């Protein structure tokens, strides 16, 4: 069994996908070109945001946002500890200081009470200038943007939505990638909408930031192609990936997002009496980048993983080491970066196979093995 069955997806999309790929190959417009504009327009329209700038990865997308805001040494950026490394890595790449915020044990997303505490503590310490909040839509569920926005406004902070896993999620009628002052996503193959390699995008309604990001992602280009006006990066999306993403977005809109939600609902129905199943707050809609259960402790988790593995069922631990425990961040003060819920989750979470093409038979097998493991 596959954790995320991209082969199955390709077999369903094959005819249209092969044609889209061959068209780009035949066109010889491999870098930039019309496919990029078409893709950016389609993604901006889906999200409901004015500008989409395609780039080379979700990590670059985050970095480009911080560059547009000139995040620099002396700045504090608040980020959840329970996330993928890139969410925090980009802060340090800009020479700024990450301040780790704990997460909510039900939603896995930024705990707004701890956010408030960490901001106030940073101000009181007086060494860093609070600049921005990076809120992550972990496992596909949008963060609590109503509260995060209120806190950001109170302290005059920018909100950066890391929707690398969140594309397709919603709060009410508002879509993920539209909640931040700038929002970003990733098209890494295993994300809710993935390409066939690395890719990412930045979303914003702000014309000035969009122009800056457009410049930064192509060597700090100015209006004269060979007069570069700032130091930038080489972070374009390939035209091939743009063509692939247009086919993927169509399937995502037509049925994949709905189908993956059916798979998640079925897991919850079958497992909620056995393990702690993921919580989707009222009015929220997830894109289920992961379906993550919680078990009592690490020993139980290891045994459960082994039982599933013995039946050819892959599982994953997202994430075994929270950011405040990463070796690369050991230079930060551990006292001001405590995140006990993240520590607990690192030992108790387990992500199960999930994707729009998971069959009911495979899902029943997974659920039965988990039930047997817990004698229920
Ligand atoms: C995958 C991911 C990223 C980075 O995306 P890449 O395209 O792999 O660079 C950033 N943040 C989160 C939360 C992610 O899951």
Short mmCIF file of C-alpha atoms in Angstrom, two decimals, residues 87-348:
data_model
loop_
_atom_site.label_atom_id
_atom_site.label_comp_id
_atom_site.label_asym_id
_atom_site.label_seq_id
_atom_site.Cartn_x
_atom_site.Cartn_y
_atom_site.Cartn_z
CA UNK A 87 8.62 27.34 8.24
CA UNK A 88 11.30 28.40 10.74
CA UNK A 89 14.41 27.96 8.60
CA UNK A 90 13.56 30.96 6.39
CA UNK A 91 13.48 33.29 9.41
CA UNK A 92 17.06 32.39 10.27
CA UNK A 93 18.08 32.58 6.59
CA UNK A 94 17.13 36.27 6.74
CA UNK A 95 19.25 36.65 9.87
CA UNK A 96 16.15 37.25 12.01
CA UNK A 97 15.29 35.32 15.18
CA UNK A 98 12.52 32.72 15.30
CA UNK A 99 10.41 32.69 18.47
CA UNK A 100 8.70 29.33 18.82
CA UNK A 101 5.03 29.23 19.72
CA UNK A 102 3.29 26.13 21.05
CA UNK A 103 0.35 24.52 19.27
CA UNK A 104 -3.15 23.50 20.22
CA UNK A 105 -3.35 19.78 21.03
CA UNK A 106 -6.68 19.41 19.18
CA UNK A 107 -5.96 21.24 15.90
CA UNK A 108 -2.13 20.98 15.81
CA UNK A 109 -2.12 24.68 14.85
CA UNK A 110 -0.65 27.75 16.54
CA UNK A 111 -1.97 28.23 20.08
CA UNK A 112 -3.11 31.87 20.15
CA UNK A 113 -2.74 32.17 23.93
CA UNK A 114 0.89 31.13 23.71
CA UNK A 115 1.35 33.47 20.73
CA UNK A 116 0.14 36.38 22.84
CA UNK A 117 2.37 35.30 25.72
CA UNK A 118 5.47 34.97 23.49
CA UNK A 119 4.89 38.38 21.85
CA UNK A 120 4.48 40.11 25.22
CA UNK A 121 7.51 38.32 26.58
CA UNK A 122 9.62 39.37 23.56
CA UNK A 123 8.55 42.99 23.96
CA UNK A 124 9.36 42.92 27.68
CA UNK A 125 12.80 41.38 27.07
CA UNK A 126 13.44 44.35 24.75
CA UNK A 127 16.15 42.77 22.59
CA UNK A 128 14.21 41.98 19.42
CA UNK A 129 11.67 43.87 17.35
CA UNK A 130 8.50 41.79 16.79
CA UNK A 131 7.91 41.88 13.04
CA UNK A 132 5.75 39.03 11.74
CA UNK A 133 3.79 35.89 12.55
CA UNK A 134 4.15 32.80 10.37
CA UNK A 135 1.00 30.75 10.91
CA UNK A 136 1.03 27.24 9.46
CA UNK A 137 -2.05 25.41 8.14
CA UNK A 138 -0.77 22.12 9.51
CA UNK A 139 -1.95 18.86 7.90
CA UNK A 140 -4.36 20.84 5.69
CA UNK A 141 -6.36 22.65 8.40
CA UNK A 142 -6.27 26.47 8.31
CA UNK A 143 -4.89 28.09 11.46
CA UNK A 144 -7.13 30.25 13.68
CA UNK A 145 -6.76 33.34 11.49
CA UNK A 146 -9.51 35.37 13.15
CA UNK A 147 -7.61 35.40 16.44
CA UNK A 148 -4.18 35.58 14.79
CA UNK A 149 -5.28 38.62 12.77
CA UNK A 150 -6.61 40.34 15.91
CA UNK A 151 -3.31 39.77 17.72
CA UNK A 152 -1.27 40.86 14.67
CA UNK A 153 -3.27 44.10 14.39
CA UNK A 154 -2.82 44.85 18.06
CA UNK A 155 0.98 44.57 17.84
CA UNK A 156 1.35 45.82 14.22
CA UNK A 157 2.76 42.54 12.92
CA UNK A 158 2.57 41.06 9.43
CA UNK A 159 0.78 37.73 8.99
CA UNK A 160 2.46 35.18 6.72
CA UNK A 161 0.29 32.13 6.06
CA UNK A 162 2.37 29.02 5.40
CA UNK A 163 -0.21 27.03 3.45
CA UNK A 164 2.31 24.51 2.08
CA UNK A 165 -0.06 21.84 3.41
CA UNK A 166 -3.17 23.99 3.46
CA UNK A 167 -4.05 24.55 -0.20
CA UNK A 168 -7.76 23.78 -0.62
CA UNK A 169 -8.63 24.36 3.05
CA UNK A 170 -11.27 26.90 4.04
CA UNK A 171 -12.70 28.91 6.88
CA UNK A 172 -16.30 29.63 5.96
CA UNK A 173 -16.16 30.68 2.31
CA UNK A 174 -12.59 32.00 2.53
CA UNK A 175 -9.88 29.81 1.09
CA UNK A 176 -6.44 29.00 2.42
CA UNK A 177 -3.67 31.06 0.77
CA UNK A 178 -5.90 34.13 1.26
CA UNK A 179 -5.55 34.55 5.04
CA UNK A 180 -2.11 36.10 5.25
CA UNK A 181 -0.95 39.57 4.27
CA UNK A 182 1.16 37.27 2.16
CA UNK A 183 0.42 33.52 1.87
CA UNK A 184 2.53 30.76 0.40
CA UNK A 185 2.12 27.19 -0.74
CA UNK A 186 4.27 24.29 -1.90
CA UNK A 187 3.80 22.02 -4.91
CA UNK A 188 6.14 19.31 -3.61
CA UNK A 189 4.66 16.05 -4.99
CA UNK A 190 3.11 14.87 -1.69
CA UNK A 191 1.28 18.14 -0.91
CA UNK A 192 -2.47 18.54 -1.54
CA UNK A 193 -1.71 19.83 -5.06
CA UNK A 194 1.75 18.65 -6.09
CA UNK A 195 3.77 18.86 -9.28
CA UNK A 196 6.41 16.39 -10.56
CA UNK A 197 9.31 17.99 -8.76
CA UNK A 198 9.80 21.09 -6.63
CA UNK A 199 7.53 24.10 -6.91
CA UNK A 200 5.79 26.76 -4.87
CA UNK A 201 3.80 29.97 -5.04
CA UNK A 202 3.29 33.26 -3.23
CA UNK A 203 -0.15 34.92 -2.95
CA UNK A 204 -0.99 38.50 -2.00
CA UNK A 205 -3.48 41.28 -2.69
CA UNK A 206 -0.77 43.91 -2.18
CA UNK A 207 0.55 45.32 -5.50
CA UNK A 208 3.77 46.66 -4.03
CA UNK A 209 4.77 43.37 -2.37
CA UNK A 210 3.77 41.41 -5.49
CA UNK A 211 6.10 43.58 -7.59
CA UNK A 212 8.93 43.10 -5.07
CA UNK A 213 8.46 39.33 -4.99
CA UNK A 214 8.34 39.22 -8.79
CA UNK A 215 11.68 41.03 -8.82
CA UNK A 216 13.29 39.02 -6.00
CA UNK A 217 12.41 35.68 -7.62
CA UNK A 218 14.29 36.59 -10.81
CA UNK A 219 17.65 37.93 -9.62
CA UNK A 220 16.23 41.25 -8.37
CA UNK A 221 15.25 42.26 -11.89
CA UNK A 222 14.26 45.85 -12.66
CA UNK A 223 12.40 47.20 -15.68
CA UNK A 224 15.58 46.96 -17.76
CA UNK A 225 16.28 43.25 -18.08
CA UNK A 226 20.03 43.65 -17.57
CA UNK A 227 19.94 46.30 -14.85
CA UNK A 228 19.22 44.39 -11.66
CA UNK A 229 17.96 46.70 -8.96
CA UNK A 230 18.30 44.47 -5.88
CA UNK A 231 19.95 41.21 -4.82
CA UNK A 232 17.52 38.40 -5.53
CA UNK A 233 17.34 34.68 -6.21
CA UNK A 234 16.84 32.31 -9.11
CA UNK A 235 13.49 30.91 -8.08
CA UNK A 236 11.31 30.39 -11.12
CA UNK A 237 8.84 27.56 -11.57
CA UNK A 238 9.50 25.43 -14.68
CA UNK A 239 6.90 25.71 -17.45
CA UNK A 240 6.60 21.91 -17.40
CA UNK A 241 5.57 22.03 -13.74
CA UNK A 242 3.07 24.80 -14.49
CA UNK A 243 1.44 22.64 -17.17
CA UNK A 244 1.33 19.68 -14.77
CA UNK A 245 -0.22 21.87 -12.06
CA UNK A 246 -2.99 23.06 -14.39
CA UNK A 247 -4.05 19.43 -14.94
CA UNK A 248 -3.75 18.68 -11.21
CA UNK A 249 -5.77 21.75 -10.19
CA UNK A 250 -8.60 20.70 -12.48
CA UNK A 251 -8.83 17.26 -10.85
CA UNK A 252 -8.46 18.81 -7.40
CA UNK A 253 -11.40 21.15 -8.02
CA UNK A 254 -13.54 18.53 -9.77
CA UNK A 255 -13.31 15.69 -7.23
CA UNK A 256 -9.99 15.16 -5.40
CA UNK A 257 -10.60 17.62 -2.56
CA UNK A 258 -14.08 16.27 -1.99
CA UNK A 259 -12.90 12.66 -2.16
CA UNK A 260 -10.06 13.14 0.31
CA UNK A 261 -12.57 14.67 2.71
CA UNK A 262 -14.73 11.57 2.35
CA UNK A 263 -11.73 9.40 3.19
CA UNK A 264 -11.00 11.52 6.28
CA UNK A 265 -14.63 11.41 7.45
CA UNK A 266 -14.66 7.64 7.09
CA UNK A 267 -11.46 7.31 9.16
CA UNK A 268 -12.96 9.46 11.90
CA UNK A 269 -16.21 7.50 11.91
CA UNK A 270 -14.35 4.20 12.28
CA UNK A 271 -11.58 5.26 14.63
CA UNK A 272 -12.90 7.98 16.97
CA UNK A 273 -13.70 5.44 19.70
CA UNK A 274 -10.28 3.80 19.42
CA UNK A 275 -7.70 6.61 19.16
CA UNK A 276 -7.72 10.41 19.30
CA UNK A 277 -8.78 11.45 15.81
CA UNK A 278 -8.10 14.88 14.29
CA UNK A 279 -10.46 17.74 15.13
CA UNK A 280 -11.84 20.14 12.51
CA UNK A 281 -13.42 23.13 14.28
CA UNK A 282 -16.90 24.29 13.23
CA UNK A 283 -16.79 26.34 10.02
CA UNK A 284 -13.36 24.99 9.05
CA UNK A 285 -12.62 22.68 6.11
CA UNK A 286 -9.36 20.76 5.72
CA UNK A 287 -7.51 19.66 2.60
CA UNK A 288 -6.09 16.68 4.57
CA UNK A 289 -2.45 16.87 3.64
CA UNK A 290 -2.19 14.37 6.51
CA UNK A 291 -4.60 12.37 8.64
CA UNK A 292 -2.91 12.33 12.04
CA UNK A 293 -4.08 10.34 15.03
CA UNK A 294 -2.78 10.54 18.62
CA UNK A 295 -2.00 7.53 20.80
CA UNK A 296 -1.16 7.47 24.55
CA UNK A 297 2.64 7.29 24.29
CA UNK A 298 5.72 6.51 22.23
CA UNK A 299 5.80 2.78 23.09
CA UNK A 300 2.20 2.31 21.99
CA UNK A 301 2.98 4.22 18.80
CA UNK A 302 5.99 2.06 17.95
CA UNK A 303 3.93 -1.12 18.45
CA UNK A 304 1.08 0.22 16.34
CA UNK A 305 3.46 1.26 13.55
CA UNK A 306 4.99 -2.21 13.57
CA UNK A 307 1.59 -3.92 13.44
CA UNK A 308 0.59 -1.78 10.47
CA UNK A 309 3.93 -2.30 8.75
CA UNK A 310 3.58 -6.08 9.11
CA UNK A 311 0.45 -5.70 6.97
CA UNK A 312 2.23 -3.59 4.33
CA UNK A 313 0.65 -0.36 5.62
CA UNK A 314 3.03 2.62 5.65
CA UNK A 315 2.73 5.31 8.32
CA UNK A 316 4.74 8.43 9.10
CA UNK A 317 5.60 10.56 12.10
CA UNK A 318 5.01 14.25 11.43
CA UNK A 319 6.92 15.54 13.36
CA UNK A 320 9.28 13.61 15.62
CA UNK A 321 11.39 16.64 16.65
CA UNK A 322 9.73 20.04 17.21
CA UNK A 323 11.54 23.18 16.07
CA UNK A 324 12.67 24.26 19.55
CA UNK A 325 14.57 20.93 19.85
CA UNK A 326 16.27 21.03 16.43
CA UNK A 327 20.07 20.96 16.51
CA UNK A 328 20.22 23.88 14.07
CA UNK A 329 18.27 26.03 16.57
CA UNK A 330 20.25 25.04 19.65
CA UNK A 331 21.73 28.57 19.71
CA UNK A 332 18.35 29.94 20.80
CA UNK A 333 17.43 30.39 24.47
CA UNK A 334 15.51 27.25 25.51
CA UNK A 335 13.74 29.08 28.35
CA UNK A 336 11.96 31.55 26.08
CA UNK A 337 11.06 28.88 23.53
CA UNK A 338 9.28 26.29 25.66
CA UNK A 339 6.53 24.37 23.85
CA UNK A 340 5.29 21.46 26.02
CA UNK A 341 2.36 20.51 23.78
CA UNK A 342 4.69 20.23 20.77
CA UNK A 343 6.96 17.99 22.87
CA UNK A 344 4.03 15.75 23.77
CA UNK A 345 2.74 15.54 20.18
CA UNK A 346 6.18 14.61 18.88
CA UNK A 347 5.89 11.40 20.93
CA UNK A 348 2.23 10.58 20.30
#
